[in-house]
Amino acid sequence: MTLLEKTRSGRDDPRLAPVAKRENLSPGELARRVAEGTVVVPWADGHDLAKPIAIGRGCRVKVNANIGTSPDKSGLEEELVKLRAALDAGADAVMDLSIGGDIRGIRRRIRENCPVSLGGVPIYEAAFRCSSRRRPFRRMTAGDMLEAVRSHVEDGMDFVTVHCGITRAAVDFFRDKGRICGITSRGGSLLARWMLANNEENPLYSHFDEVVDICRSRDVALSLGDALRPGALADAGDRAQIHELYTLGELARRAKTRGVQVFIEGPGHVPFDQIPAQMRLEKIACDQAPFYVLGPLVTDVAPGYDHLVGAIGGALAATCGADFLCYVTPAEHLRLPGTDDVRQGVIASRIAAHAADIANGLPGARDWDDAMSRARKARDWDGQFELAIDPELARRSHGSAPPRNESVCTMCGEFCALRDDDDLF
Amino acid sequence: MTLLEKTRSGRDDPRLAPVAKRENLSPGELARRVAEGTVVVPWADGHDLAKPIAIGRGCRVKVNANIGTSPDKSGLEEELVKLRAALDAGADAVMDLSIGGDIRGIRRRIRENCPVSLGGVPIYEAAFRCSSRRRPFRRMTAGDMLEAVRSHVEDGMDFVTVHCGITRAAVDFFRDKGRICGITSRGGSLLARWMLANNEENPLYSHFDEVVDICRSRDVALSLGDALRPGALADAGDRAQIHELYTLGELARRAKTRGVQVFIEGPGHVPFDQIPAQMRLEKIACDQAPFYVLGPLVTDVAPGYDHLVGAIGGALAATCGADFLCYVTPAEHLRLPGTDDVRQGVIASRIAAHAADIANGLPGARDWDDAMSRARKARDWDGQFELAIDPELARRSHGSAPPRNESVCTMCGEFCALRDDDDLF
């Protein structure tokens, strides 16, 4: 039985207790939410997962870091260094998006070194195989695509992103309307081309039950990819995107009926004012399934700062229903992220997630801030560094401009308001 | 006559036309808003201001950069380099907060080199004078404080921050309730100590009309400082803070009656979910006067990343009524900002301001994003760099990992979705 089936049938799974504890939920409450599909615990059979997580209603907002090779940069060692950077910075989950080099070998090595939930994107493997055999992607069969899902499941991924919701109807809406940035999802672009070249439906849609059953075999969670996510503010919320979202809602119901946990992927580039509606719509269309968003990015004009742009959108999204933030790094739109990009991306998303946890009134979320503010008021610098989301950076920054008087910083010096208050209040 | 008096009496001021044009407003519309007090144009008599701005209803959200010496770091040249960095990064206004070195000489040199509206904080000068004469601040007289306002006005500041709203009543509320971080405003802390030591009302409150008349003499705008702004999430929205806000509203009415433009300063550390209410309350309490906020910072735990934390809060604040964002730099809470901190702080606030302009439906705001997205779709890299909010960083980042094929980047390489769409749609 899968975890979803167990929770539905009222059977206990000892794996839930530690996860529930970290969320300040009772195991029974967590089990109820998994059963109703508002929370997922991506944890494949046989994975000795040191830091499992719950994602969804009433849980701390989680952060995912994407790593992985590209055709231009495909070193295993570099990816393991990035994995370590993501974990050190506090990523709750990791996805391996490798599309270059020995992708299966890389995936397995990443899994060996990954104590958190690990996800992958099978269609990339399928595309990579075609490319390395110099075979056009359009010649691929449904069987090839299912095979890539199977290899991810066999390799022990805890969740897989599958772009099942981009249907011919969605692509037709899309072609009718036009967009500035077309399809920016790699998986979506591949499948759209496949459908148009073959004049057939998306195999991952038409063979959806098989996709689900492959995942069910090792209790792998399904992350339903948003192939038509907007890649420009101008493209947000168009008919194609929302058509796909409602298709994902239908597929999510089918997956759950077959015993597989599911969450929904979302945008992307979205104007700040449209974020609440997009988040609400996902909850309506997908029966409150957990929502996993990329950013959202609230402006297109800031390459080099897209981690910050994504943190702005992510904070609002996560106060409006998003449960899981996929990080965006400063390298977005410019190059494959390096180690420092990974670190900055994770921290930026964690700040957004934490701001939302506080805003959402998650019990205990603000304790961390209050402890920091007490240390700040006491000018307890070591305490502040230890409590900082990035202790090393805080220590280095303060130390780079040593104050004359150690109890203050160089901003106010002798005019430190916090110190001067001490005798007053 | 001051600008406010002219607009109220229906007289034309030729200085308004170029300002209105940049805001896509007619000069008449801008004049009406200045007259009603919902927009300010901080532009002192006799200042040959190359880049004047309008701040408030229907205008692009503006960004201020604070520079200035501290007792520990007081070099003029360094401040001029920071000024240049702030201007290059696109700051709309600058405040000189110097409290160390030859502060009057530094202020004048900054003004000579500053093509944008320049503000200052007279109480810092007053405190600095006391300190350099080894005289306790509590011995200062109302006349000393007014003298500092006068010297700022004489030196040609376009606006001054004066902490007139921290009254004895506000301090009493404050003492009753307790806070984690007490008073974090330097000006507020000085004045609270003065009041308690002398058992008298805040001279800047009791002599408010004189403050206004000094500003009126050269048409300097008043920025009413929020001395009791929260310095911790836990302290946000307490009775003392809101008491002061309503006092600022009364003072704003009095200033406008006497012909002086006025805007209101706001927090500070505020949980994300409290930002809309705080912004709305300012508009209610202060007759829709422009609101100038510091951040707001939506978590206390991220020293080293407070520019990003402030951008999250600033974007929400500016969609809920804030008109003017005071930047926060990565150095906040750690040290006096350096040149790179200034640059990062300005860019972060500009991203937040721009995201809000788009969200607010400001006509034309999204054109920039659409142009960027078109360049992105066309893989026009030079176009993307030119349009980027920080062209140099974008170019450097892309160039640091050169792709094999120049039409793409190293993230997707041959699997570039944007390129592959070209033949489809």
Short mmCIF file of C-alpha atoms in Angstrom, two decimals, chain A:
data_model
loop_
_atom_site.label_atom_id
_atom_site.label_comp_id
_atom_site.label_asym_id
_atom_site.label_seq_id
_atom_site.Cartn_x
_atom_site.Cartn_y
_atom_site.Cartn_z
CA MET A 1 0.00 0.00 0.00
CA THR A 2 1.14 3.54 -0.67
CA LEU A 3 1.26 6.17 2.02
CA LEU A 4 -1.86 7.75 0.58
CA GLU A 5 -3.70 4.42 0.65
CA LYS A 6 -2.60 3.75 4.21
CA THR A 7 -3.81 7.13 5.45
CA ARG A 8 -7.09 6.64 3.64
CA SER A 9 -7.68 3.25 5.13
CA GLY A 10 -6.76 4.49 8.60
CA ARG A 11 -3.58 2.43 8.87
CA ASP A 12 -0.66 3.87 10.72
CA ASP A 13 2.65 4.50 8.98
CA PRO A 14 5.46 5.04 11.48
CA ARG A 15 7.19 7.33 9.03
CA LEU A 16 4.58 10.05 9.64
CA ALA A 17 5.27 10.64 13.34
CA PRO A 18 8.64 12.42 13.00
CA VAL A 19 7.37 14.43 10.05
CA ALA A 20 4.27 15.50 11.99
CA LYS A 21 6.37 16.48 14.97
CA ARG A 22 8.46 18.88 12.96
CA GLU A 23 5.27 20.51 11.70
CA ASN A 24 3.73 20.81 15.17
CA LEU A 25 0.92 18.51 14.01
CA SER A 26 -0.29 15.31 15.57
CA PRO A 27 0.41 12.21 13.45
CA GLY A 28 -3.34 11.78 13.13
CA GLU A 29 -3.83 15.29 11.80
CA LEU A 30 -1.01 14.87 9.32
CA ALA A 31 -2.46 11.53 8.19
CA ARG A 32 -5.87 13.14 7.69
CA ARG A 33 -4.37 15.85 5.50
CA VAL A 34 -2.39 13.36 3.45
CA ALA A 35 -5.59 11.33 3.03
CA GLU A 36 -7.57 14.35 1.84
CA GLY A 37 -4.74 15.33 -0.50
CA THR A 38 -4.02 18.73 1.02
CA VAL A 39 -0.59 17.60 2.22
CA VAL A 40 2.00 15.41 0.50
CA VAL A 41 4.97 13.60 2.02
CA PRO A 42 7.26 12.81 -0.93
CA TRP A 43 9.10 9.74 0.27
CA ALA A 44 9.62 6.84 -2.08
CA ASP A 45 9.63 3.25 -0.93
CA GLY A 46 13.09 2.16 0.08
CA HIS A 47 14.55 5.63 0.44
CA ASP A 48 16.39 6.01 3.71
CA LEU A 49 15.42 9.65 3.94
CA ALA A 50 17.07 11.50 6.84
CA LYS A 51 15.02 14.68 6.47
CA PRO A 52 11.56 13.90 5.10
CA ILE A 53 9.10 16.73 4.74
CA ALA A 54 5.40 17.40 4.57
CA ILE A 55 4.22 19.98 2.04
CA GLY A 56 0.81 21.63 2.14
CA ARG A 57 -1.94 22.96 4.36
CA GLY A 58 -0.77 24.03 7.79
CA CYS A 59 2.84 23.04 7.17
CA ARG A 60 5.84 25.32 7.07
CA VAL A 61 6.35 26.59 3.50
CA LYS A 62 9.09 24.50 1.91
CA VAL A 63 11.91 25.39 -0.48
CA ASN A 64 13.26 23.35 -3.38
CA ALA A 65 16.64 23.82 -5.05
CA ASN A 66 17.16 22.73 -8.64
CA ILE A 67 20.57 21.44 -9.54
CA GLY A 68 21.79 19.41 -12.51
CA THR A 69 23.97 19.44 -15.55
CA SER A 70 23.28 21.03 -18.92
CA PRO A 71 24.59 20.04 -22.34
CA ASP A 72 27.22 22.77 -21.95
CA LYS A 73 28.25 22.00 -18.37
CA SER A 74 27.99 18.43 -17.24
CA GLY A 75 30.42 17.64 -14.43
CA LEU A 76 29.31 15.30 -11.63
CA GLU A 77 31.64 16.77 -9.02
CA GLU A 78 30.32 20.28 -9.62
CA GLU A 79 26.77 19.05 -9.10
CA LEU A 80 27.70 17.36 -5.84
CA VAL A 81 29.23 20.62 -4.64
CA LYS A 82 26.00 22.41 -5.59
CA LEU A 83 23.99 19.78 -3.75
CA ARG A 84 26.07 20.40 -0.64
CA ALA A 85 25.59 24.17 -1.02
CA ALA A 86 21.81 23.74 -1.33
CA LEU A 87 21.68 21.53 1.75
CA ASP A 88 23.95 23.79 3.78
CA ALA A 89 21.76 26.76 2.88
CA GLY A 90 18.73 24.87 4.15
CA ALA A 91 16.91 23.51 1.09
CA ASP A 92 13.99 21.26 2.08
CA ALA A 93 14.02 19.35 -1.21
CA VAL A 94 16.21 19.07 -4.28
CA MET A 95 15.48 18.38 -7.92
CA ASP A 96 18.05 17.00 -10.30
CA LEU A 97 17.33 18.53 -13.70
CA SER A 98 20.39 17.11 -15.45
CA ILE A 99 20.23 17.11 -19.24
CA GLY A 100 23.90 16.66 -19.98
CA GLY A 101 26.64 14.08 -19.29
CA ASP A 102 25.96 10.70 -17.68
CA ILE A 103 22.57 11.74 -16.42
CA ARG A 104 21.57 8.47 -14.82
CA GLY A 105 24.89 8.09 -13.07
CA ILE A 106 24.72 11.67 -11.87
CA ARG A 107 21.19 11.16 -10.56
CA ARG A 108 22.20 8.10 -8.58
CA ARG A 109 25.21 9.84 -7.05
CA ILE A 110 23.08 12.82 -6.12
CA ARG A 111 20.58 10.50 -4.46
CA GLU A 112 23.32 8.79 -2.45
CA ASN A 113 24.31 12.17 -1.07
CA CYS A 114 20.88 13.66 -0.60
CA PRO A 115 19.19 13.45 2.83
CA VAL A 116 16.12 15.39 1.61
CA SER A 117 13.32 14.54 -0.80
CA LEU A 118 14.69 14.30 -4.32
CA GLY A 119 12.83 14.89 -7.55
CA GLY A 120 13.52 14.56 -11.24
CA VAL A 121 12.03 15.28 -14.65
CA PRO A 122 11.78 12.15 -16.81
CA ILE A 123 11.11 13.96 -20.08
CA TYR A 124 14.57 15.49 -19.90
CA GLU A 125 16.08 12.03 -19.81
CA ALA A 126 13.97 11.03 -22.78
CA ALA A 127 15.06 14.11 -24.71
CA PHE A 128 18.67 13.56 -23.77
CA ARG A 129 18.57 9.95 -24.97
CA CYS A 130 17.16 11.04 -28.31
CA SER A 131 19.76 13.73 -28.66
CA SER A 132 22.66 11.41 -27.86
CA ARG A 133 21.38 8.95 -30.46
CA ARG A 134 20.93 11.78 -32.98
CA ARG A 135 17.31 10.84 -33.26
CA PRO A 136 14.68 13.58 -33.53
CA PHE A 137 12.53 13.95 -30.47
CA ARG A 138 9.38 13.78 -32.56
CA ARG A 139 10.15 10.11 -33.32
CA MET A 140 9.89 9.23 -29.68
CA THR A 141 7.09 6.88 -28.70
CA ALA A 142 4.81 6.90 -25.72
CA GLY A 143 6.76 3.85 -24.56
CA ASP A 144 10.01 5.84 -24.57
CA MET A 145 8.45 8.50 -22.39
CA LEU A 146 7.04 5.96 -19.94
CA GLU A 147 10.42 4.27 -19.86
CA ALA A 148 12.00 7.51 -18.66
CA VAL A 149 9.43 7.74 -15.88
CA ARG A 150 10.20 4.15 -14.95
CA SER A 151 13.96 4.78 -14.81
CA HIS A 152 13.40 7.70 -12.45
CA VAL A 153 11.21 5.55 -10.23
CA GLU A 154 13.75 2.75 -10.28
CA ASP A 155 16.50 5.18 -9.35
CA GLY A 156 14.61 6.07 -6.19
CA MET A 157 13.30 9.54 -6.85
CA ASP A 158 10.82 10.70 -4.21
CA PHE A 159 8.85 12.71 -6.74
CA VAL A 160 8.81 13.21 -10.48
CA THR A 161 7.64 16.15 -12.53
CA VAL A 162 5.58 14.97 -15.46
CA HIS A 163 4.05 17.37 -17.95
CA CYS A 164 0.73 15.56 -18.37
CA GLY A 165 -1.49 18.62 -18.60
CA ILE A 166 -0.31 20.12 -21.87
CA THR A 167 -2.95 18.75 -24.21
CA ARG A 168 -3.61 19.47 -27.86
CA ALA A 169 -6.51 21.65 -26.83
CA ALA A 170 -4.21 23.72 -24.59
CA VAL A 171 -1.68 24.11 -27.38
CA ASP A 172 -4.44 25.26 -29.72
CA PHE A 173 -5.55 27.94 -27.27
CA PHE A 174 -1.98 28.96 -27.05
CA ARG A 175 -1.43 29.21 -30.78
CA ASP A 176 -4.60 31.21 -31.18
CA LYS A 177 -3.68 33.81 -28.67
CA GLY A 178 0.00 34.31 -29.10
CA ARG A 179 2.39 35.12 -26.32
CA ILE A 180 5.54 37.15 -26.06
CA CYS A 181 7.64 34.30 -24.70
CA GLY A 182 5.84 31.24 -26.06
CA ILE A 183 6.60 28.10 -24.05
CA THR A 184 9.44 28.49 -21.60
CA SER A 185 9.10 25.12 -19.95
CA ARG A 186 11.64 22.79 -21.52
CA GLY A 187 9.35 19.81 -21.01
CA GLY A 188 6.39 21.72 -22.35
CA SER A 189 8.25 22.83 -25.42
CA LEU A 190 9.38 19.29 -26.21
CA LEU A 191 5.87 17.90 -25.84
CA ALA A 192 4.22 20.68 -27.85
CA ARG A 193 6.61 20.02 -30.71
CA TRP A 194 5.97 16.31 -30.43
CA MET A 195 2.20 16.78 -30.60
CA LEU A 196 2.33 19.15 -33.55
CA ALA A 197 4.79 16.98 -35.47
CA ASN A 198 2.83 13.79 -34.89
CA ASN A 199 -0.66 15.26 -34.88
CA GLU A 200 -1.36 13.25 -31.74
CA GLU A 201 -2.34 13.88 -28.13
CA ASN A 202 0.36 14.26 -25.45
CA PRO A 203 1.29 10.64 -24.55
CA LEU A 204 1.77 11.60 -20.92
CA TYR A 205 -1.87 12.70 -20.92
CA SER A 206 -3.29 9.83 -22.95
CA HIS A 207 -1.24 7.29 -20.95
CA PHE A 208 -1.72 9.07 -17.66
CA ASP A 209 -2.96 6.02 -15.76
CA GLU A 210 0.20 4.17 -16.74
CA VAL A 211 2.32 7.08 -15.52
CA VAL A 212 0.45 6.90 -12.22
CA ASP A 213 0.85 3.15 -11.91
CA ILE A 214 4.59 3.37 -12.51
CA CYS A 215 4.80 5.93 -9.70
CA ARG A 216 2.56 3.81 -7.50
CA SER A 217 4.93 0.85 -7.78
CA ARG A 218 7.41 2.58 -5.48
CA ASP A 219 5.13 5.19 -3.94
CA VAL A 220 6.68 8.08 -5.82
CA ALA A 221 4.75 11.35 -5.61
CA LEU A 222 3.62 13.05 -8.79
CA SER A 223 4.45 16.69 -9.35
CA LEU A 224 2.20 17.73 -12.21
CA GLY A 225 4.26 20.10 -14.33
CA ASP A 226 2.93 23.32 -15.77
CA ALA A 227 4.20 23.11 -19.30
CA LEU A 228 2.46 26.33 -20.27
CA ARG A 229 3.65 28.45 -17.37
CA PRO A 230 4.09 32.05 -18.44
CA GLY A 231 7.65 33.14 -19.22
CA ALA A 232 6.77 36.82 -19.33
CA LEU A 233 4.47 39.05 -17.28
CA ALA A 234 2.50 39.67 -20.46
CA ASP A 235 1.76 35.95 -20.81
CA ALA A 236 0.47 35.34 -17.27
CA GLY A 237 -3.00 33.97 -16.73
CA ASP A 238 -3.83 33.40 -20.37
CA ARG A 239 -6.43 30.86 -21.44
CA ALA A 240 -3.82 28.21 -22.27
CA GLN A 241 -2.24 28.42 -18.82
CA ILE A 242 -5.54 28.19 -17.00
CA HIS A 243 -6.80 25.44 -19.31
CA GLU A 244 -3.76 23.40 -18.37
CA LEU A 245 -4.30 24.16 -14.66
CA TYR A 246 -7.81 22.72 -14.77
CA THR A 247 -6.51 19.67 -16.64
CA LEU A 248 -3.96 19.19 -13.86
CA GLY A 249 -6.83 19.32 -11.38
CA GLU A 250 -8.60 16.47 -13.17
CA LEU A 251 -5.41 14.45 -13.40
CA ALA A 252 -4.69 15.04 -9.72
CA ARG A 253 -8.05 13.47 -8.84
CA ARG A 254 -7.24 10.48 -11.01
CA ALA A 255 -3.80 10.04 -9.48
CA LYS A 256 -5.20 10.14 -5.96
CA THR A 257 -7.89 7.63 -6.86
CA ARG A 258 -5.08 5.30 -7.89
CA GLY A 259 -3.26 5.84 -4.60
CA VAL A 260 -0.54 8.27 -5.64
CA GLN A 261 0.17 11.53 -3.83
CA VAL A 262 0.16 14.54 -6.07
CA PHE A 263 1.02 18.21 -6.06
CA ILE A 264 0.71 20.87 -8.73
CA GLU A 265 3.38 23.04 -10.30
CA GLY A 266 2.71 26.69 -11.02
CA PRO A 267 4.20 29.82 -12.50
CA GLY A 268 6.51 31.54 -13.39
CA HIS A 269 6.34 35.19 -14.46
CA VAL A 270 3.26 36.77 -12.86
CA PRO A 271 2.52 40.43 -12.05
CA PHE A 272 2.37 40.95 -8.28
CA ASP A 273 -1.33 41.85 -8.33
CA GLN A 274 -2.27 38.64 -10.18
CA ILE A 275 -0.58 36.31 -7.71
CA PRO A 276 -3.47 36.02 -5.22
CA ALA A 277 -5.93 35.05 -7.95
CA GLN A 278 -3.52 32.52 -9.45
CA MET A 279 -2.96 30.89 -6.07
CA ARG A 280 -6.67 30.80 -5.27
CA LEU A 281 -7.51 29.35 -8.65
CA GLU A 282 -5.12 26.47 -8.17
CA LYS A 283 -6.81 25.58 -4.89
CA ILE A 284 -10.21 25.70 -6.60
CA ALA A 285 -9.18 23.79 -9.71
CA CYS A 286 -7.12 21.16 -7.93
CA ASP A 287 -9.13 20.36 -4.76
CA GLN A 288 -6.69 22.19 -2.48
CA ALA A 289 -3.72 20.10 -3.64
CA PRO A 290 -0.36 21.54 -2.54
CA PHE A 291 0.94 24.19 -4.93
CA TYR A 292 4.57 24.31 -5.97
CA VAL A 293 5.53 27.59 -7.64
CA LEU A 294 8.60 28.83 -9.47
CA GLY A 295 9.12 32.31 -8.08
CA PRO A 296 6.75 33.80 -9.11
CA LEU A 297 8.78 36.49 -10.79
CA VAL A 298 7.08 39.86 -10.52
CA THR A 299 9.14 41.68 -13.13
CA ASP A 300 11.02 40.58 -16.25
CA VAL A 301 13.66 43.32 -16.15
CA ALA A 302 16.05 42.18 -13.45
CA PRO A 303 18.35 39.41 -14.73
CA GLY A 304 21.05 38.94 -12.10
CA TYR A 305 18.52 39.66 -9.33
CA ASP A 306 15.88 37.07 -10.10
CA HIS A 307 16.37 35.40 -6.72
CA LEU A 308 15.18 38.66 -5.17
CA VAL A 309 12.41 39.07 -7.74
CA GLY A 310 11.28 35.53 -6.97
CA ALA A 311 11.39 36.16 -3.22
CA ILE A 312 8.99 39.10 -3.65
CA GLY A 313 6.56 36.93 -5.59
CA GLY A 314 7.14 33.88 -3.42
CA ALA A 315 6.32 35.69 -0.19
CA LEU A 316 2.99 36.86 -1.57
CA ALA A 317 2.26 33.52 -3.22
CA ALA A 318 2.93 31.63 -0.02
CA THR A 319 0.57 33.87 1.95
CA CYS A 320 -2.10 33.18 -0.67
CA GLY A 321 -1.87 29.40 -0.82
CA ALA A 322 1.45 28.34 -2.32
CA ASP A 323 2.99 25.58 -0.18
CA PHE A 324 6.31 24.89 -1.84
CA LEU A 325 8.66 27.42 -3.41
CA CYS A 326 11.05 26.40 -6.13
CA TYR A 327 14.01 28.67 -5.78
CA VAL A 328 15.18 31.02 -8.50
CA THR A 329 18.85 31.88 -8.56
CA PRO A 330 20.69 35.06 -9.58
CA ALA A 331 21.80 33.10 -12.68
CA GLU A 332 18.23 32.69 -13.98
CA HIS A 333 17.89 33.81 -17.62
CA LEU A 334 21.67 34.18 -17.87
CA ARG A 335 23.49 30.90 -17.32
CA LEU A 336 23.51 27.59 -15.47
CA PRO A 337 23.73 28.42 -11.77
CA GLY A 338 27.00 27.93 -9.94
CA THR A 339 27.53 27.10 -6.28
CA ASP A 340 27.13 30.63 -4.99
CA ASP A 341 23.98 31.10 -7.07
CA VAL A 342 22.56 27.97 -5.45
CA ARG A 343 23.29 29.30 -1.98
CA GLN A 344 21.77 32.70 -2.71
CA GLY A 345 18.73 31.16 -4.34
CA VAL A 346 17.99 28.91 -1.38
CA ILE A 347 18.41 31.71 1.16
CA ALA A 348 16.21 34.10 -0.85
CA SER A 349 13.42 31.52 -1.06
CA ARG A 350 13.78 30.62 2.60
CA ILE A 351 13.35 34.30 3.52
CA ALA A 352 10.18 34.45 1.42
CA ALA A 353 8.90 31.20 2.92
CA HIS A 354 9.60 32.34 6.46
CA ALA A 355 7.98 35.75 5.92
CA ALA A 356 4.90 33.88 4.70
CA ASP A 357 4.92 31.45 7.64
CA ILE A 358 4.82 34.46 9.98
CA ALA A 359 2.11 36.15 7.92
CA ASN A 360 0.09 32.95 7.88
CA GLY A 361 0.23 32.79 11.67
CA LEU A 362 1.98 29.44 11.70
CA PRO A 363 2.41 28.63 15.39
CA GLY A 364 5.91 29.44 16.57
CA ALA A 365 7.09 30.89 13.25
CA ARG A 366 7.95 34.27 14.75
CA ASP A 367 9.91 32.85 17.70
CA TRP A 368 13.06 32.94 15.57
CA ASP A 369 12.55 36.63 14.80
CA ASP A 370 11.84 37.47 18.42
CA ALA A 371 15.01 35.71 19.52
CA MET A 372 16.98 37.67 16.94
CA SER A 373 15.40 40.95 18.02
CA ARG A 374 16.25 40.24 21.65
CA ALA A 375 19.85 39.55 20.67
CA ARG A 376 19.84 42.74 18.63
CA LYS A 377 18.49 44.83 21.49
CA ALA A 378 21.15 43.35 23.78
CA ARG A 379 23.81 44.01 21.11
CA ASP A 380 24.70 40.34 21.55
CA TRP A 381 26.61 40.05 18.30
CA ASP A 382 27.51 36.39 18.59
CA GLY A 383 23.88 35.65 19.33
CA GLN A 384 22.81 37.59 16.24
CA PHE A 385 25.30 35.76 14.04
CA GLU A 386 24.19 32.38 15.33
CA LEU A 387 20.53 33.20 14.75
CA ALA A 388 21.10 34.71 11.29
CA ILE A 389 19.76 32.80 8.32
CA ASP A 390 23.32 32.99 6.93
CA PRO A 391 25.60 33.18 9.99
CA GLU A 392 28.81 33.27 8.01
CA LEU A 393 27.74 36.22 5.87
CA ALA A 394 26.44 38.19 8.86
CA ARG A 395 29.67 37.65 10.78
CA ARG A 396 31.82 38.55 7.80
CA SER A 397 29.84 41.69 7.01
CA HIS A 398 29.94 43.00 10.57
CA GLY A 399 33.62 42.13 10.90
CA SER A 400 34.57 43.87 7.67
CA ALA A 401 34.01 47.28 9.29
CA PRO A 402 34.97 46.88 12.94
CA PRO A 403 33.37 49.50 15.19
CA ARG A 404 35.47 51.44 17.68
CA ASN A 405 33.19 50.26 20.43
CA GLU A 406 32.43 46.58 20.19
CA SER A 407 28.97 46.88 21.66
CA VAL A 408 27.65 48.71 18.59
CA CYS A 409 28.11 48.70 14.82
CA THR A 410 29.65 51.30 12.51
CA MET A 411 26.28 52.58 11.33
CA CYS A 412 25.47 54.66 14.40
CA GLY A 413 28.57 54.29 16.52
CA GLU A 414 28.17 56.36 19.68
CA PHE A 415 24.63 57.32 18.59
CA CYS A 416 23.32 53.76 18.90
CA ALA A 417 19.65 54.09 19.76
CA LEU A 418 19.41 50.56 21.09
CA ARG A 419 22.19 51.12 23.56
CA ASP A 420 20.93 54.52 24.61
CA ASP A 421 17.49 53.15 25.35
CA ASP A 422 18.83 50.75 27.91
CA ASP A 423 18.64 53.14 30.82
CA LEU A 424 15.27 54.54 29.79
CA PHE A 425 12.83 51.73 29.43
#
